[in-house]
Short mmCIF file of N, CA and C in Angstrom, two decimals:
data_model
loop_
_atom_site.label_atom_id
_atom_site.label_comp_id
_atom_site.label_asym_id
_atom_site.label_seq_id
_atom_site.Cartn_x
_atom_site.Cartn_y
_atom_site.Cartn_z
N UNK A 57 -42.96 6.69 -16.00
CA UNK A 57 -42.20 7.48 -15.02
C UNK A 57 -42.96 8.32 -14.52
N UNK A 58 -42.98 9.27 -12.95
CA UNK A 58 -43.44 9.59 -12.86
C UNK A 58 -42.64 11.13 -12.21
N UNK A 59 -42.91 11.87 -12.47
CA UNK A 59 -42.03 13.18 -11.77
C UNK A 59 -42.73 13.75 -12.10
N UNK A 60 -42.50 14.09 -10.47
CA UNK A 60 -43.26 16.01 -9.70
C UNK A 60 -42.50 16.99 -9.27
N UNK A 61 -43.08 17.81 -9.50
CA UNK A 61 -42.20 19.51 -8.98
C UNK A 61 -42.84 20.61 -8.57
N UNK A 62 -42.71 20.81 -7.72
CA UNK A 62 -43.17 22.23 -6.88
C UNK A 62 -43.73 22.80 -7.70
N UNK A 63 -43.34 22.95 -9.11
CA UNK A 63 -44.25 24.44 -10.09
C UNK A 63 -45.67 24.59 -9.69
N UNK A 64 -45.78 23.32 -10.36
CA UNK A 64 -46.89 23.47 -10.08
C UNK A 64 -48.29 22.38 -9.03
N UNK A 65 -47.18 22.59 -8.12
CA UNK A 65 -47.73 21.78 -6.42
C UNK A 65 -48.89 22.44 -6.57
N UNK A 66 -49.93 21.92 -5.20
CA UNK A 66 -51.15 22.95 -4.67
C UNK A 66 -50.27 23.38 -3.19
N UNK A 67 -49.93 24.66 -3.01
CA UNK A 67 -49.71 24.32 -1.52
C UNK A 67 -50.30 24.71 -0.58
N UNK A 68 -50.51 24.03 0.62
CA UNK A 68 -51.79 24.07 1.74
C UNK A 68 -51.48 24.80 2.77
N UNK A 69 -51.99 25.67 3.71
CA UNK A 69 -51.31 25.56 5.61
C UNK A 69 -52.03 24.11 6.15
N UNK A 70 -50.95 23.33 6.43
CA UNK A 70 -50.85 22.54 7.57
C UNK A 70 -51.71 22.72 8.75
N UNK A 71 -52.09 21.06 9.67
CA UNK A 71 -52.20 21.19 10.66
C UNK A 71 -51.42 22.41 11.57
N UNK A 72 -50.00 22.69 11.52
CA UNK A 72 -49.05 22.62 12.11
C UNK A 72 -48.54 24.29 11.33
N UNK A 73 -49.38 24.70 10.64
CA UNK A 73 -49.27 26.07 10.32
C UNK A 73 -47.49 26.50 9.20
N UNK A 74 -47.41 25.42 8.84
CA UNK A 74 -46.34 25.12 7.86
C UNK A 74 -46.59 24.86 6.59
N UNK A 75 -46.26 25.63 5.45
CA UNK A 75 -47.20 26.11 4.18
C UNK A 75 -47.20 24.66 3.77
N UNK A 76 -47.57 23.83 2.37
CA UNK A 76 -47.02 22.81 2.45
C UNK A 76 -47.42 22.42 1.07
N UNK A 77 -47.02 21.04 0.02
CA UNK A 77 -47.32 20.51 -1.17
C UNK A 77 -47.10 19.26 -0.87
N UNK A 78 -48.08 18.02 -1.11
CA UNK A 78 -47.69 16.98 -1.45
C UNK A 78 -46.86 16.86 -2.60
N UNK A 79 -45.95 15.99 -2.59
CA UNK A 79 -44.69 15.44 -4.15
C UNK A 79 -46.15 13.72 -4.15
N UNK A 80 -46.04 13.24 -3.24
CA UNK A 80 -46.13 12.09 -3.73
C UNK A 80 -46.73 11.69 -2.91
N UNK A 81 -47.96 11.06 -2.94
CA UNK A 81 -48.53 9.56 -1.59
C UNK A 81 -48.59 9.27 -2.17
N UNK A 82 -48.39 7.85 -1.76
CA UNK A 82 -48.58 6.57 -2.29
C UNK A 82 -51.27 6.13 -3.17
N UNK A 83 -51.15 6.58 -2.30
CA UNK A 83 -52.73 7.11 -1.82
C UNK A 83 -53.17 8.02 -2.47
N UNK A 84 -52.69 8.67 -3.16
CA UNK A 84 -53.33 9.96 -3.68
C UNK A 84 -52.73 10.34 -5.54
N UNK A 85 -52.17 8.80 -5.68
CA UNK A 85 -51.65 8.98 -7.03
C UNK A 85 -52.32 8.52 -7.89
N UNK A 86 -52.82 8.13 -9.20
CA UNK A 86 -53.12 7.76 -10.42
C UNK A 86 -52.69 5.91 -10.57
N UNK A 87 -51.42 6.37 -10.19
CA UNK A 87 -50.84 4.84 -10.42
C UNK A 87 -50.42 4.51 -9.15
N UNK A 88 -50.29 2.82 -9.29
CA UNK A 88 -50.10 2.41 -7.90
C UNK A 88 -48.82 2.48 -7.93
N UNK A 89 -48.07 2.96 -6.98
CA UNK A 89 -46.75 3.05 -6.32
C UNK A 89 -46.88 2.46 -5.32
N UNK A 90 -45.36 1.63 -5.17
CA UNK A 90 -45.04 0.96 -3.92
C UNK A 90 -43.87 1.56 -3.56
N UNK A 91 -44.16 2.38 -2.80
CA UNK A 91 -43.60 3.23 -1.49
C UNK A 91 -44.38 3.16 -0.29
N UNK A 92 -43.22 3.33 0.70
CA UNK A 92 -44.04 2.96 1.84
C UNK A 92 -44.48 4.51 2.68
N UNK A 93 -43.78 5.24 2.28
CA UNK A 93 -43.95 6.82 2.37
C UNK A 93 -44.30 7.57 1.89
N UNK A 94 -44.56 8.70 2.43
CA UNK A 94 -44.77 9.89 1.36
C UNK A 94 -43.87 10.74 1.76
N UNK A 95 -43.89 12.02 0.84
CA UNK A 95 -42.77 13.24 0.49
C UNK A 95 -43.45 14.69 -0.53
N UNK A 96 -43.24 15.54 1.05
CA UNK A 96 -43.83 16.85 0.65
C UNK A 96 -42.71 17.89 0.86
N UNK A 97 -43.09 18.79 0.67
CA UNK A 97 -41.81 20.31 0.26
C UNK A 97 -42.68 21.20 0.94
N UNK A 98 -42.08 22.16 2.10
CA UNK A 98 -42.67 22.95 2.92
C UNK A 98 -42.03 23.98 3.04
N UNK A 99 -42.55 25.07 3.41
CA UNK A 99 -42.07 26.58 3.36
C UNK A 99 -42.55 26.66 4.73
N UNK A 100 -41.62 27.46 5.71
CA UNK A 100 -41.48 28.62 6.25
C UNK A 100 -40.92 29.85 6.06
N UNK A 101 -42.11 31.18 6.28
CA UNK A 101 -41.34 32.48 5.86
C UNK A 101 -40.12 32.89 6.96
N UNK A 102 -39.14 34.04 6.84
CA UNK A 102 -38.29 34.14 7.79
C UNK A 102 -39.59 34.54 8.86
N UNK A 103 -39.24 34.09 10.39
CA UNK A 103 -39.68 34.85 11.26
C UNK A 103 -40.60 33.42 11.49
N UNK A 104 -40.80 33.02 10.67
CA UNK A 104 -42.13 31.64 10.87
C UNK A 104 -41.71 30.17 11.73
N UNK A 105 -42.63 29.68 12.72
CA UNK A 105 -42.26 29.19 13.03
C UNK A 105 -43.72 27.35 12.54
N UNK A 106 -43.35 26.41 13.03
CA UNK A 106 -44.67 25.41 12.87
C UNK A 106 -45.43 25.63 14.71
N UNK A 107 -45.84 24.89 14.04
CA UNK A 107 -46.73 25.20 15.75
C UNK A 107 -46.31 23.10 15.86
N UNK A 108 -46.17 23.37 17.83
CA UNK A 108 -45.67 22.32 18.32
C UNK A 108 -46.52 20.73 17.66
N UNK A 109 -46.26 19.91 17.24
CA UNK A 109 -47.07 18.63 16.75
C UNK A 109 -46.60 17.91 16.77
N UNK A 110 -47.32 16.81 16.97
CA UNK A 110 -46.35 14.55 16.55
C UNK A 110 -47.13 13.76 15.81
N UNK A 111 -46.72 13.59 15.27
CA UNK A 111 -47.13 12.00 14.75
C UNK A 111 -47.34 11.27 15.13
N UNK A 112 -48.24 10.76 15.51
CA UNK A 112 -47.88 9.45 17.37
C UNK A 112 -47.69 8.19 16.99
N UNK A 113 -47.44 7.41 15.62
CA UNK A 113 -47.19 6.42 15.25
C UNK A 113 -46.38 6.67 13.86
N UNK A 114 -45.92 7.66 13.67
CA UNK A 114 -45.12 7.34 12.12
C UNK A 114 -43.74 8.12 12.40
N UNK A 115 -42.95 7.45 11.48
CA UNK A 115 -41.78 8.49 11.60
C UNK A 115 -41.99 9.39 10.34
N UNK A 116 -40.71 10.72 10.56
CA UNK A 116 -40.85 11.58 9.69
C UNK A 116 -39.28 12.17 10.22
N UNK A 117 -38.82 12.34 8.31
CA UNK A 117 -37.58 12.97 8.57
C UNK A 117 -38.28 14.35 7.93
N UNK A 118 -37.09 15.32 8.31
CA UNK A 118 -36.61 16.79 7.48
C UNK A 118 -35.08 16.56 6.92
N UNK A 119 -35.43 17.37 5.64
CA UNK A 119 -34.41 16.92 4.79
C UNK A 119 -34.52 18.42 3.92
N UNK A 120 -33.42 19.91 4.99
CA UNK A 120 -33.21 20.56 4.86
C UNK A 120 -32.92 21.13 3.29
N UNK A 121 -33.45 22.30 2.52
CA UNK A 121 -33.06 22.53 1.39
C UNK A 121 -32.38 23.77 1.15
N UNK A 122 -33.16 25.03 2.52
CA UNK A 122 -32.87 26.45 1.52
C UNK A 122 -32.94 26.94 2.96
N UNK A 123 -32.21 28.19 3.86
CA UNK A 123 -32.49 28.62 4.73
C UNK A 123 -31.87 28.27 5.87
N UNK A 124 -31.82 28.39 7.17
CA UNK A 124 -31.13 28.58 8.47
C UNK A 124 -32.81 28.32 9.18
N UNK A 125 -32.92 27.03 10.32
CA UNK A 125 -33.36 27.39 10.92
C UNK A 125 -32.77 26.77 12.03
N UNK A 126 -34.15 26.31 13.39
CA UNK A 126 -33.70 25.46 14.72
C UNK A 126 -35.13 24.48 15.27
N UNK A 127 -34.40 23.36 14.85
CA UNK A 127 -35.38 22.11 14.68
C UNK A 127 -35.47 22.09 16.47
N UNK A 128 -36.96 21.39 17.07
CA UNK A 128 -36.85 21.06 18.40
C UNK A 128 -37.78 20.11 18.30
N UNK A 129 -37.04 19.28 19.00
CA UNK A 129 -37.94 17.39 19.25
C UNK A 129 -37.95 17.18 20.54
N UNK A 130 -38.11 17.01 21.65
CA UNK A 130 -38.49 16.56 22.64
C UNK A 130 -37.94 17.99 23.31
N UNK A 131 -36.97 17.52 24.43
CA UNK A 131 -36.19 18.07 24.78
C UNK A 131 -34.65 18.95 24.16
N UNK A 132 -34.44 18.66 22.94
CA UNK A 132 -33.61 19.02 22.29
C UNK A 132 -34.03 19.86 20.81
N UNK A 133 -33.01 20.97 20.77
CA UNK A 133 -33.04 22.02 20.30
C UNK A 133 -31.79 22.13 19.47
N UNK A 134 -31.88 22.62 18.13
CA UNK A 134 -30.09 22.41 17.51
C UNK A 134 -30.82 23.50 16.03
N UNK A 135 -29.30 24.31 15.61
CA UNK A 135 -29.82 25.03 14.22
C UNK A 135 -29.54 23.74 12.72
N UNK A 136 -30.53 24.36 12.31
CA UNK A 136 -30.28 23.71 11.12
C UNK A 136 -30.39 23.73 9.43
N UNK A 137 -29.31 23.47 8.83
CA UNK A 137 -29.05 24.54 7.72
C UNK A 137 -29.05 23.16 6.30
N UNK A 138 -28.75 23.85 5.29
CA UNK A 138 -29.11 23.15 4.01
C UNK A 138 -28.06 21.62 4.43
N UNK A 139 -28.67 20.17 4.12
CA UNK A 139 -28.35 19.18 3.61
C UNK A 139 -27.81 18.40 4.48
N UNK A 140 -29.15 18.92 5.86
CA UNK A 140 -28.91 18.06 6.78
C UNK A 140 -30.26 17.50 6.41
N UNK A 141 -30.38 16.23 7.41
CA UNK A 141 -31.38 15.10 7.15
C UNK A 141 -31.42 15.49 8.44
N UNK A 142 -33.08 15.25 9.22
CA UNK A 142 -33.22 15.24 10.83
C UNK A 142 -34.09 13.98 11.05
N UNK A 143 -33.98 13.49 11.62
CA UNK A 143 -35.13 11.70 12.11
C UNK A 143 -35.84 12.40 13.04
N UNK A 144 -37.12 12.31 13.37
CA UNK A 144 -37.77 12.45 14.28
C UNK A 144 -38.65 11.27 14.98
N UNK A 145 -38.29 10.83 16.11
CA UNK A 145 -38.86 9.43 16.08
C UNK A 145 -40.81 9.39 16.31
N UNK A 146 -41.98 8.59 16.05
CA UNK A 146 -42.83 8.40 16.08
C UNK A 146 -43.28 8.98 17.34
N UNK A 147 -44.08 9.85 17.71
CA UNK A 147 -44.62 9.99 19.37
C UNK A 147 -43.84 11.30 19.71
N UNK A 148 -43.26 12.19 18.99
CA UNK A 148 -42.19 12.89 19.61
C UNK A 148 -42.89 14.57 18.99
N UNK A 149 -42.37 15.12 20.28
CA UNK A 149 -43.52 16.90 20.50
C UNK A 149 -42.39 17.21 19.22
N UNK A 150 -42.22 17.76 18.17
CA UNK A 150 -41.08 19.04 17.53
C UNK A 150 -42.19 19.90 16.60
N UNK A 151 -41.14 20.79 16.49
CA UNK A 151 -41.61 21.68 15.26
C UNK A 151 -40.45 22.22 15.44
N UNK A 152 -40.85 23.32 14.22
CA UNK A 152 -39.04 23.85 13.77
C UNK A 152 -39.76 25.15 13.56
N UNK A 153 -37.82 26.11 13.72
CA UNK A 153 -38.72 28.24 13.09
C UNK A 153 -37.35 28.23 11.89
N UNK A 154 -37.96 29.35 11.67
CA UNK A 154 -37.26 30.22 10.65
C UNK A 154 -36.45 30.92 11.42
N UNK A 155 -35.18 31.41 11.34
CA UNK A 155 -34.03 31.85 11.95
C UNK A 155 -33.31 32.59 10.99
N UNK A 156 -33.61 32.28 9.30
CA UNK A 156 -32.93 33.55 8.71
C UNK A 156 -34.15 34.27 7.53
N UNK A 157 -32.90 35.39 7.55
CA UNK A 157 -33.82 36.00 6.52
C UNK A 157 -34.43 35.81 5.12
N UNK A 158 -34.33 34.32 4.39
CA UNK A 158 -35.16 33.87 3.75
C UNK A 158 -36.11 32.81 3.84
N UNK A 159 -36.93 32.11 3.28
CA UNK A 159 -37.37 31.10 3.19
C UNK A 159 -37.14 30.06 3.84
N UNK A 160 -37.07 29.44 4.50
CA UNK A 160 -36.76 27.86 5.29
C UNK A 160 -37.85 27.00 4.18
N UNK A 161 -36.59 26.15 3.19
CA UNK A 161 -37.68 25.05 2.94
C UNK A 161 -37.19 23.59 2.66
N UNK A 162 -37.63 22.81 2.98
CA UNK A 162 -37.26 21.68 3.60
C UNK A 162 -38.14 20.16 3.14
N UNK A 163 -37.59 19.39 2.79
CA UNK A 163 -38.78 17.85 2.35
C UNK A 163 -38.94 17.35 3.47
N UNK A 164 -40.26 17.24 3.81
CA UNK A 164 -40.87 16.51 5.09
C UNK A 164 -41.50 14.48 4.25
N UNK A 165 -40.95 13.19 4.71
CA UNK A 165 -41.52 11.93 4.51
C UNK A 165 -41.61 11.74 6.03
N UNK A 166 -42.24 10.57 5.66
CA UNK A 166 -42.84 9.81 6.52
C UNK A 166 -43.63 9.05 6.05
N UNK A 167 -43.36 8.29 7.16
CA UNK A 167 -43.19 6.12 7.06
C UNK A 167 -44.21 6.07 8.54
N UNK A 168 -45.11 5.45 8.00
CA UNK A 168 -45.68 5.03 6.93
C UNK A 168 -46.64 5.90 6.16
N UNK A 169 -46.96 5.98 4.94
CA UNK A 169 -47.82 7.61 4.36
C UNK A 169 -48.27 8.28 5.07
N UNK A 170 -48.57 9.70 5.55
CA UNK A 170 -48.41 10.54 6.04
C UNK A 170 -50.13 10.25 5.52
N UNK A 171 -50.69 10.48 6.96
CA UNK A 171 -52.83 10.84 7.66
C UNK A 171 -53.39 11.11 8.15
N UNK A 172 -53.96 11.91 8.29
CA UNK A 172 -54.29 13.13 9.66
C UNK A 172 -54.48 12.59 10.68
N UNK A 173 -55.16 11.26 10.69
CA UNK A 173 -55.33 10.93 11.59
C UNK A 173 -54.55 10.42 12.50
N UNK A 174 -52.96 10.78 12.18
CA UNK A 174 -52.03 10.33 13.22
C UNK A 174 -51.28 11.57 13.39
N UNK A 175 -51.87 12.84 13.12
CA UNK A 175 -50.61 14.24 13.59
C UNK A 175 -52.20 15.05 14.38
N UNK A 176 -50.89 15.11 15.38
CA UNK A 176 -51.95 16.00 16.41
C UNK A 176 -51.17 17.47 16.70
N UNK A 177 -51.64 18.52 16.98
CA UNK A 177 -51.07 19.41 17.89
C UNK A 177 -50.93 19.49 19.09
N UNK A 178 -49.71 19.84 20.21
CA UNK A 178 -49.80 19.37 21.32
C UNK A 178 -50.10 20.63 22.25
N UNK A 179 -49.83 21.86 22.01
CA UNK A 179 -50.42 23.20 22.61
C UNK A 179 -51.34 24.25 22.24
#
């Protein structure tokens, strides 16, 4: 059984300036995980936003846990709140901003599993 927690996860600033910790990635675990995606926990402080970026060939899903944000995907923008899942198609320019007074916390799921060569800043 593998159980991970954000309590002892090592956070770092991702390419898009989001504070992130990788919870599960099949290529970085001791055990052979039979999964074709990765999952990370992300945090944006009030007033912060990620930089516009895209995953060239990966699908990304954000699941909002806490806070209030504004999601931008290509030419669409919408407010997002807890318990919403957001589908981000491959190749789409995207960014999210924290428009609330508390941390915006969300899960990022990437299929196939995230790799640095698939992500690029767009501005």
